[in-house]
Every structure is written in C-alpha cells, then in structure tokens.
GROMACS .gro file of N, CA and C in nm:
model
  396
    1UNK      N    1   0.066  -0.138   0.008
    1UNK     CA    2   0.020  -0.013  -0.027
    1UNK      C    3   0.092   0.152   0.024
    2UNK      N    4   0.034   0.286  -0.080
    2UNK     CA    5   0.084   0.356  -0.112
    2UNK      C    6   0.159   0.373   0.041
    3UNK      N    7   0.232   0.496   0.055
    3UNK     CA    8   0.224   0.587   0.211
    3UNK      C    9   0.195   0.691   0.205
    4UNK      N   10   0.060   0.712   0.265
    4UNK     CA   11  -0.040   0.812   0.222
    4UNK      C   12   0.028   0.955   0.344
    5UNK      N   13  -0.008   1.106   0.264
    5UNK     CA   14   0.031   1.178   0.342
    5UNK      C   15  -0.064   1.246   0.323
    6UNK      N   16  -0.121   1.204   0.494
    6UNK     CA   17  -0.225   1.294   0.569
    6UNK      C   18  -0.171   1.407   0.638
    7UNK      N   19  -0.317   1.512   0.616
    7UNK     CA   20  -0.216   1.710   0.610
    7UNK      C   21  -0.310   1.671   0.802
    8UNK      N   22  -0.184   1.830   0.788
    8UNK     CA   23  -0.199   1.842   0.946
    8UNK      C   24  -0.361   1.821   0.957
    9UNK      N   25  -0.336   1.890   1.120
    9UNK     CA   26  -0.442   1.910   1.209
    9UNK      C   27  -0.516   1.998   1.202
   10UNK      N   28  -0.444   2.106   1.225
   10UNK     CA   29  -0.506   2.232   1.137
   10UNK      C   30  -0.540   2.217   0.989
   11UNK      N   31  -0.497   2.192   0.943
   11UNK     CA   32  -0.554   2.181   0.833
   11UNK      C   33  -0.652   2.148   0.828
   12UNK      N   34  -0.703   2.004   0.840
   12UNK     CA   35  -0.848   1.969   0.795
   12UNK      C   36  -0.925   2.034   0.880
   13UNK      N   37  -0.919   2.116   1.023
   13UNK     CA   38  -0.974   2.142   1.060
   13UNK      C   39  -0.957   2.260   0.988
   14UNK      N   40  -0.953   2.312   1.018
   14UNK     CA   41  -0.984   2.465   0.882
   14UNK      C   42  -1.094   2.450   0.694
   15UNK      N   43  -1.001   2.313   0.673
   15UNK     CA   44  -1.060   2.340   0.528
   15UNK      C   45  -1.214   2.226   0.617
   16UNK      N   46  -1.216   2.192   0.737
   16UNK     CA   47  -1.397   2.169   0.695
   16UNK      C   48  -1.483   2.285   0.797
   17UNK      N   49  -1.374   2.384   0.840
   17UNK     CA   50  -1.448   2.531   0.919
   17UNK      C   51  -1.496   2.629   0.793
   18UNK      N   52  -1.439   2.564   0.680
   18UNK     CA   53  -1.460   2.650   0.608
   18UNK      C   54  -1.588   2.596   0.491
   19UNK      N   55  -1.619   2.485   0.510
   19UNK     CA   56  -1.712   2.392   0.459
   19UNK      C   57  -1.901   2.460   0.544
   20UNK      N   58  -1.803   2.344   0.680
   20UNK     CA   59  -1.922   2.435   0.834
   20UNK      C   60  -1.803   2.504   0.910
   21UNK      N   61  -1.939   2.651   0.933
   21UNK     CA   62  -1.878   2.708   1.064
   21UNK      C   63  -1.865   2.672   1.158
   22UNK      N   64  -1.938   2.572   1.211
   22UNK     CA   65  -1.976   2.553   1.391
   22UNK      C   66  -1.932   2.471   1.377
   23UNK      N   67  -1.807   2.377   1.344
   23UNK     CA   68  -1.738   2.258   1.349
   23UNK      C   69  -1.671   2.336   1.424
   24UNK      N   70  -1.556   2.273   1.491
   24UNK     CA   71  -1.526   2.349   1.645
   24UNK      C   72  -1.384   2.247   1.593
   25UNK      N   73  -1.211   2.288   1.702
   25UNK     CA   74  -1.091   2.219   1.654
   25UNK      C   75  -1.116   2.135   1.706
   26UNK      N   76  -1.257   2.138   1.859
   26UNK     CA   77  -1.190   2.033   1.977
   26UNK      C   78  -1.260   1.929   1.919
   27UNK      N   79  -1.390   1.950   1.779
   27UNK     CA   80  -1.461   1.798   1.731
   27UNK      C   81  -1.356   1.682   1.673
   28UNK      N   82  -1.233   1.688   1.636
   28UNK     CA   83  -1.115   1.610   1.562
   28UNK      C   84  -1.175   1.544   1.666
   29UNK      N   85  -1.147   1.575   1.746
   29UNK     CA   86  -1.080   1.374   1.789
   29UNK      C   87  -1.215   1.324   1.741
   30UNK      N   88  -1.367   1.369   1.821
   30UNK     CA   89  -1.460   1.247   1.722
   30UNK      C   90  -1.466   1.285   1.636
   31UNK      N   91  -1.417   1.315   1.521
   31UNK     CA   92  -1.419   1.291   1.350
   31UNK      C   93  -1.317   1.195   1.347
   32UNK      N   94  -1.226   1.130   1.434
   32UNK     CA   95  -1.174   1.083   1.431
   32UNK      C   96  -1.180   0.870   1.481
   33UNK      N   97  -1.322   0.977   1.542
   33UNK     CA   98  -1.336   0.771   1.620
   33UNK      C   99  -1.216   0.848   1.774
   34UNK      N  100  -1.216   0.955   1.822
   34UNK     CA  101  -1.159   0.908   1.867
   34UNK      C  102  -1.223   1.027   2.049
   35UNK      N  103  -1.178   1.038   2.186
   35UNK     CA  104  -1.229   1.177   2.219
   35UNK      C  105  -1.201   1.261   2.198
   36UNK      N  106  -1.280   1.390   2.296
   36UNK     CA  107  -1.298   1.537   2.233
   36UNK      C  108  -1.144   1.582   2.285
   37UNK      N  109  -1.046   1.485   2.412
   37UNK     CA  110  -0.985   1.549   2.403
   37UNK      C  111  -0.805   1.489   2.347
   38UNK      N  112  -0.848   1.396   2.254
   38UNK     CA  113  -0.755   1.333   2.122
   38UNK      C  114  -0.689   1.435   2.039
   39UNK      N  115  -0.749   1.549   2.013
   39UNK     CA  116  -0.804   1.674   1.949
   39UNK      C  117  -0.648   1.720   1.951
   40UNK      N  118  -0.649   1.781   2.135
   40UNK     CA  119  -0.490   1.794   2.191
   40UNK      C  120  -0.379   1.701   2.055
   41UNK      N  121  -0.352   1.552   2.077
   41UNK     CA  122  -0.252   1.519   2.067
   41UNK      C  123  -0.223   1.542   1.936
   42UNK      N  124  -0.358   1.509   1.868
   42UNK     CA  125  -0.382   1.554   1.714
   42UNK      C  126  -0.276   1.677   1.640
   43UNK      N  127  -0.330   1.782   1.724
   43UNK     CA  128  -0.253   1.910   1.693
   43UNK      C  129  -0.076   1.903   1.770
   44UNK      N  130  -0.095   1.868   1.914
   44UNK     CA  131   0.060   1.871   1.911
   44UNK      C  132   0.151   1.777   1.818
   45UNK      N  133   0.093   1.677   1.860
   45UNK     CA  134   0.202   1.545   1.779
   45UNK      C  135   0.229   1.576   1.635
   46UNK      N  136   0.094   1.573   1.587
   46UNK     CA  137   0.037   1.571   1.383
   46UNK      C  138   0.017   1.472   1.421
   47UNK      N  139   0.043   1.453   1.232
   47UNK     CA  140  -0.074   1.319   1.176
   47UNK      C  141   0.019   1.194   1.234
   48UNK      N  142   0.173   1.192   1.208
   48UNK     CA  143   0.349   1.150   1.220
   48UNK      C  144   0.309   1.034   1.384
   49UNK      N  145   0.246   1.039   1.402
   49UNK     CA  146   0.228   0.984   1.645
   49UNK      C  147   0.112   0.940   1.621
   50UNK      N  148   0.038   0.954   1.522
   50UNK     CA  149  -0.126   0.911   1.622
   50UNK      C  150  -0.074   0.783   1.478
   51UNK      N  151  -0.244   0.695   1.487
   51UNK     CA  152  -0.243   0.571   1.455
   51UNK      C  153  -0.245   0.530   1.243
   52UNK      N  154  -0.188   0.477   1.264
   52UNK     CA  155  -0.220   0.424   1.096
   52UNK      C  156  -0.401   0.461   0.994
   53UNK      N  157  -0.476   0.365   1.151
   53UNK     CA  158  -0.584   0.412   1.119
   53UNK      C  159  -0.683   0.558   1.072
   54UNK      N  160  -0.549   0.648   1.201
   54UNK     CA  161  -0.618   0.795   1.280
   54UNK      C  162  -0.509   0.801   1.089
   55UNK      N  163  -0.484   0.837   1.029
   55UNK     CA  164  -0.414   0.854   0.918
   55UNK      C  165  -0.436   0.817   0.829
   56UNK      N  166  -0.492   0.743   0.831
   56UNK     CA  167  -0.603   0.681   0.769
   56UNK      C  168  -0.730   0.737   0.685
   57UNK      N  169  -0.728   0.829   0.822
   57UNK     CA  170  -0.867   0.866   0.789
   57UNK      C  171  -0.882   1.027   0.745
   58UNK      N  172  -0.781   1.111   0.818
   58UNK     CA  173  -0.697   1.219   0.810
   58UNK      C  174  -0.768   1.243   0.585
   59UNK      N  175  -0.666   1.167   0.558
   59UNK     CA  176  -0.629   1.114   0.430
   59UNK      C  177  -0.745   1.188   0.360
   60UNK      N  178  -0.811   1.037   0.407
   60UNK     CA  179  -0.992   1.028   0.355
   60UNK      C  180  -1.052   1.133   0.338
   61UNK      N  181  -1.082   1.196   0.478
   61UNK     CA  182  -1.173   1.258   0.477
   61UNK      C  183  -1.131   1.435   0.417
   62UNK      N  184  -0.987   1.430   0.419
   62UNK     CA  185  -0.935   1.524   0.307
   62UNK      C  186  -0.959   1.548   0.217
   63UNK      N  187  -1.003   1.420   0.130
   63UNK     CA  188  -0.994   1.393  -0.007
   63UNK      C  189  -1.122   1.417   0.017
   64UNK      N  190  -1.244   1.402   0.052
   64UNK     CA  191  -1.378   1.361   0.047
   64UNK      C  192  -1.370   1.589   0.061
   65UNK      N  193  -1.313   1.638   0.217
   65UNK     CA  194  -1.428   1.749   0.189
   65UNK      C  195  -1.295   1.836   0.116
   66UNK      N  196  -1.192   1.784   0.042
   66UNK     CA  197  -1.127   1.888  -0.107
   66UNK      C  198  -1.180   1.864  -0.183
   67UNK      N  199  -1.293   1.749  -0.263
   67UNK     CA  200  -1.292   1.697  -0.432
   67UNK      C  201  -1.469   1.750  -0.361
   68UNK      N  202  -1.489   1.726  -0.288
   68UNK     CA  203  -1.615   1.663  -0.318
   68UNK      C  204  -1.684   1.763  -0.182
   69UNK      N  205  -1.684   1.832  -0.136
   69UNK     CA  206  -1.703   1.941  -0.028
   69UNK      C  207  -1.901   1.918   0.028
   70UNK      N  208  -1.963   1.945  -0.088
   70UNK     CA  209  -2.051   1.909  -0.037
   70UNK      C  210  -2.179   1.831   0.020
   71UNK      N  211  -2.075   1.683   0.045
   71UNK     CA  212  -2.080   1.564   0.077
   71UNK      C  213  -2.037   1.538   0.218
   72UNK      N  214  -2.004   1.680   0.340
   72UNK     CA  215  -1.969   1.693   0.460
   72UNK      C  216  -2.062   1.669   0.596
   73UNK      N  217  -2.144   1.721   0.506
   73UNK     CA  218  -2.227   1.618   0.559
   73UNK      C  219  -2.350   1.510   0.642
   74UNK      N  220  -2.282   1.385   0.481
   74UNK     CA  221  -2.276   1.324   0.478
   74UNK      C  222  -2.254   1.239   0.631
   75UNK      N  223  -2.093   1.286   0.661
   75UNK     CA  224  -2.024   1.280   0.741
   75UNK      C  225  -2.035   1.277   0.876
   76UNK      N  226  -2.025   1.404   0.886
   76UNK     CA  227  -2.153   1.391   0.968
   76UNK      C  228  -2.300   1.389   1.011
   77UNK      N  229  -2.325   1.312   0.902
   77UNK     CA  230  -2.393   1.181   0.959
   77UNK      C  231  -2.399   1.086   1.016
   78UNK      N  232  -2.308   1.036   0.957
   78UNK     CA  233  -2.223   0.896   0.954
   78UNK      C  234  -2.169   0.897   1.132
   79UNK      N  235  -2.128   1.031   1.170
   79UNK     CA  236  -2.046   0.975   1.318
   79UNK      C  237  -2.148   1.035   1.391
   80UNK      N  238  -2.279   1.055   1.361
   80UNK     CA  239  -2.403   1.067   1.438
   80UNK      C  240  -2.387   0.930   1.481
   81UNK      N  241  -2.442   0.865   1.351
   81UNK     CA  242  -2.561   0.732   1.357
   81UNK      C  243  -2.401   0.647   1.441
   82UNK      N  244  -2.254   0.603   1.432
   82UNK     CA  245  -2.175   0.525   1.495
   82UNK      C  246  -2.168   0.601   1.671
   83UNK      N  247  -2.273   0.711   1.699
   83UNK     CA  248  -2.204   0.773   1.852
   83UNK      C  249  -2.450   0.693   1.882
   84UNK      N  250  -2.476   0.677   1.829
   84UNK     CA  251  -2.616   0.657   1.827
   84UNK      C  252  -2.638   0.525   1.835
   85UNK      N  253  -2.569   0.496   1.740
   85UNK     CA  254  -2.495   0.275   1.801
   85UNK      C  255  -2.403   0.217   1.891
   86UNK      N  256  -2.300   0.397   1.968
   86UNK     CA  257  -2.257   0.387   2.106
   86UNK      C  258  -2.283   0.352   2.138
   87UNK      N  259  -2.515   0.407   2.198
   87UNK     CA  260  -2.578   0.478   2.326
   87UNK      C  261  -2.588   0.639   2.373
   88UNK      N  262  -2.490   0.720   2.272
   88UNK     CA  263  -2.437   0.849   2.300
   88UNK      C  264  -2.561   0.909   2.309
   89UNK      N  265  -2.644   0.975   2.383
   89UNK     CA  266  -2.793   1.018   2.368
   89UNK      C  267  -2.801   1.228   2.427
   90UNK      N  268  -2.830   1.265   2.291
   90UNK     CA  269  -2.847   1.180   2.236
   90UNK      C  270  -2.725   1.270   2.129
   91UNK      N  271  -2.715   1.143   1.968
   91UNK     CA  272  -2.620   1.157   1.885
   91UNK      C  273  -2.498   1.281   1.872
   92UNK      N  274  -2.621   1.393   1.876
   92UNK     CA  275  -2.530   1.551   1.851
   92UNK      C  276  -2.445   1.508   1.917
   93UNK      N  277  -2.411   1.491   2.063
   93UNK     CA  278  -2.394   1.552   2.196
   93UNK      C  279  -2.185   1.491   2.191
   94UNK      N  280  -2.173   1.421   2.052
   94UNK     CA  281  -2.052   1.316   2.097
   94UNK      C  282  -1.964   1.441   1.987
   95UNK      N  283  -2.035   1.511   1.924
   95UNK     CA  284  -1.880   1.597   1.889
   95UNK      C  285  -1.837   1.756   2.005
   96UNK      N  286  -1.910   1.767   2.145
   96UNK     CA  287  -1.952   1.826   2.256
   96UNK      C  288  -1.860   1.714   2.402
   97UNK      N  289  -1.906   1.618   2.398
   97UNK     CA  290  -1.925   1.568   2.500
   97UNK      C  291  -1.783   1.447   2.483
   98UNK      N  292  -1.818   1.344   2.326
   98UNK     CA  293  -1.661   1.245   2.266
   98UNK      C  294  -1.756   1.133   2.426
   99UNK      N  295  -1.756   1.039   2.360
   99UNK     CA  296  -1.843   0.922   2.457
   99UNK      C  297  -1.826   0.775   2.423
  100UNK      N  298  -1.668   0.756   2.345
  100UNK     CA  299  -1.790   0.669   2.202
  100UNK      C  300  -1.743   0.476   2.289
  101UNK      N  301  -1.706   0.531   2.315
  101UNK     CA  302  -1.647   0.399   2.456
  101UNK      C  303  -1.789   0.426   2.643
  102UNK      N  304  -1.780   0.496   2.714
  102UNK     CA  305  -1.825   0.491   2.840
  102UNK      C  306  -2.006   0.499   2.837
  103UNK      N  307  -2.094   0.518   2.728
  103UNK     CA  308  -2.166   0.428   2.809
  103UNK      C  309  -2.164   0.265   2.696
  104UNK      N  310  -2.090   0.217   2.636
  104UNK     CA  311  -2.084   0.120   2.643
  104UNK      C  312  -2.004  -0.013   2.723
  105UNK      N  313  -2.000   0.060   2.809
  105UNK     CA  314  -1.950   0.018   2.937
  105UNK      C  315  -2.040   0.006   3.071
  106UNK      N  316  -2.095   0.172   3.030
  106UNK     CA  317  -2.190   0.129   3.086
  106UNK      C  318  -2.365   0.066   3.075
  107UNK      N  319  -2.382  -0.019   2.958
  107UNK     CA  320  -2.420  -0.064   2.943
  107UNK      C  321  -2.402  -0.224   2.979
  108UNK      N  322  -2.291  -0.227   2.917
  108UNK     CA  323  -2.245  -0.378   2.923
  108UNK      C  324  -2.221  -0.425   3.139
  109UNK      N  325  -2.174  -0.281   3.201
  109UNK     CA  326  -2.230  -0.309   3.275
  109UNK      C  327  -2.391  -0.387   3.366
  110UNK      N  328  -2.411  -0.375   3.302
  110UNK     CA  329  -2.593  -0.332   3.331
  110UNK      C  330  -2.636  -0.431   3.275
  111UNK      N  331  -2.609  -0.430   3.182
  111UNK     CA  332  -2.694  -0.601   3.124
  111UNK      C  333  -2.568  -0.771   3.156
  112UNK      N  334  -2.466  -0.708   3.230
  112UNK     CA  335  -2.402  -0.827   3.248
  112UNK      C  336  -2.492  -0.828   3.434
  113UNK      N  337  -2.464  -0.815   3.498
  113UNK     CA  338  -2.538  -0.762   3.646
  113UNK      C  339  -2.675  -0.803   3.627
  114UNK      N  340  -2.759  -0.754   3.506
  114UNK     CA  341  -2.922  -0.854   3.522
  114UNK      C  342  -2.932  -0.924   3.479
  115UNK      N  343  -2.802  -1.013   3.411
  115UNK     CA  344  -2.804  -1.138   3.377
  115UNK      C  345  -2.872  -1.208   3.479
  116UNK      N  346  -2.920  -1.388   3.379
  116UNK     CA  347  -2.962  -1.429   3.496
  116UNK      C  348  -2.836  -1.586   3.438
  117UNK      N  349  -2.744  -1.658   3.510
  117UNK     CA  350  -2.666  -1.720   3.500
  117UNK      C  351  -2.721  -1.810   3.515
  118UNK      N  352  -2.675  -1.980   3.386
  118UNK     CA  353  -2.669  -2.055   3.375
  118UNK      C  354  -2.589  -2.177   3.453
  119UNK      N  355  -2.546  -2.031   3.512
  119UNK     CA  356  -2.376  -2.239   3.530
  119UNK      C  357  -2.503  -2.230   3.664
  120UNK      N  358  -2.390  -2.386   3.681
  120UNK     CA  359  -2.437  -2.450   3.922
  120UNK      C  360  -2.393  -2.435   3.993
  121UNK      N  361  -2.452  -2.422   4.088
  121UNK     CA  362  -2.333  -2.417   4.204
  121UNK      C  363  -2.218  -2.525   4.233
  122UNK      N  364  -2.157  -2.459   4.235
  122UNK     CA  365  -2.001  -2.575   4.243
  122UNK      C  366  -2.060  -2.698   4.397
  123UNK      N  367  -2.060  -2.723   4.398
  123UNK     CA  368  -2.134  -2.854   4.553
  123UNK      C  369  -1.900  -2.927   4.622
  124UNK      N  370  -1.938  -2.827   4.775
  124UNK     CA  371  -1.768  -2.853   4.841
  124UNK      C  372  -1.832  -3.015   4.890
  125UNK      N  373  -1.672  -3.064   4.879
  125UNK     CA  374  -1.700  -3.167   4.920
  125UNK      C  375  -1.641  -3.187   5.032
  126UNK      N  376  -1.745  -3.260   5.137
  126UNK     CA  377  -1.606  -3.279   5.316
  126UNK      C  378  -1.506  -3.352   5.262
  127UNK      N  379  -1.390  -3.297   5.342
  127UNK     CA  380  -1.323  -3.375   5.308
  127UNK      C  381  -1.274  -3.403   5.525
  128UNK      N  382  -1.238  -3.552   5.515
  128UNK     CA  383  -1.262  -3.610   5.633
  128UNK      C  384  -1.122  -3.612   5.666
  129UNK      N  385  -1.082  -3.473   5.826
  129UNK     CA  386  -0.940  -3.493   5.851
  129UNK      C  387  -0.901  -3.682   5.879
  130UNK      N  388  -0.775  -3.608   5.821
  130UNK     CA  389  -0.705  -3.749   5.827
  130UNK      C  390  -0.599  -3.772   5.970
  131UNK      N  391  -0.667  -3.917   6.035
  131UNK     CA  392  -0.620  -4.002   6.191
  131UNK      C  393  -0.542  -4.061   6.149
  132UNK      N  394  -0.439  -4.052   6.275
  132UNK     CA  395  -0.286  -4.131   6.138
  132UNK      C  396  -0.294  -4.258   6.344
   0.00000   0.00000   0.00000
C-alpha cells in the first residue's frame, strides 16, 4: 500500500470549518473516532504520531472534503449514527462530550449484572480429617 500523506490537524480543521462554520477544533477527536481530548494530541504531535487508522481516516476525510465539500453533511451524519449505535444520547452531543466507549461500558455492566447465569453452583466435598 502506498504511504499516504495525511494533512495536519490544522489543515483538516480549517478546511472543514470553511465548509461548516459550526465545526470546532475540539470536534476533530470524535471525527477520528477518538475522544474530544485526543484533539490536543493530534494538534501537538501531528498525524505521524497517530495510529495508522487515524492517519488513513484523516487522509480520506481530507480527500472527500477537498473534492466533494457538499458531502460533508454525510460524514457528520455517519459520526452521529455511530454515536447513536454506541448509546450516546442525543447522538449530536458526541461532538462536545465525546463518549465513544463510556456509554458502552455502562451498558455492558448493567446487562451483565441483570442477566441470569445458567451455571450450577459448585458442590463442595467434605474432607475428612486424617487420623493417624
């Protein structure tokens, strides 16, 4: 696979803001499938320190908003659809609050505690003390 050269965080955010003035710098983390506080790392460390997945996503989103800026609302909708599937309520709050994993953890905890186990209790064998 050829090495992709993703844009810097600043370049990508500026391009998106030119299309959607409501987009904020802090929204870059959720756009990349990360938490909102990950935006800081993307800006400070650059895409070279990000995971391969994030670098590819930055490259792809940059290509889409460059060549097809009218498709930006579709990308935004995809992020909010994913947020809804992860129980972020309302889904539009993912941009400000993040929450890709915290709601899933809470749901798993609740469902695990409420499920009925089919395991049978262990029977303890009585052990007779040894007599010599």
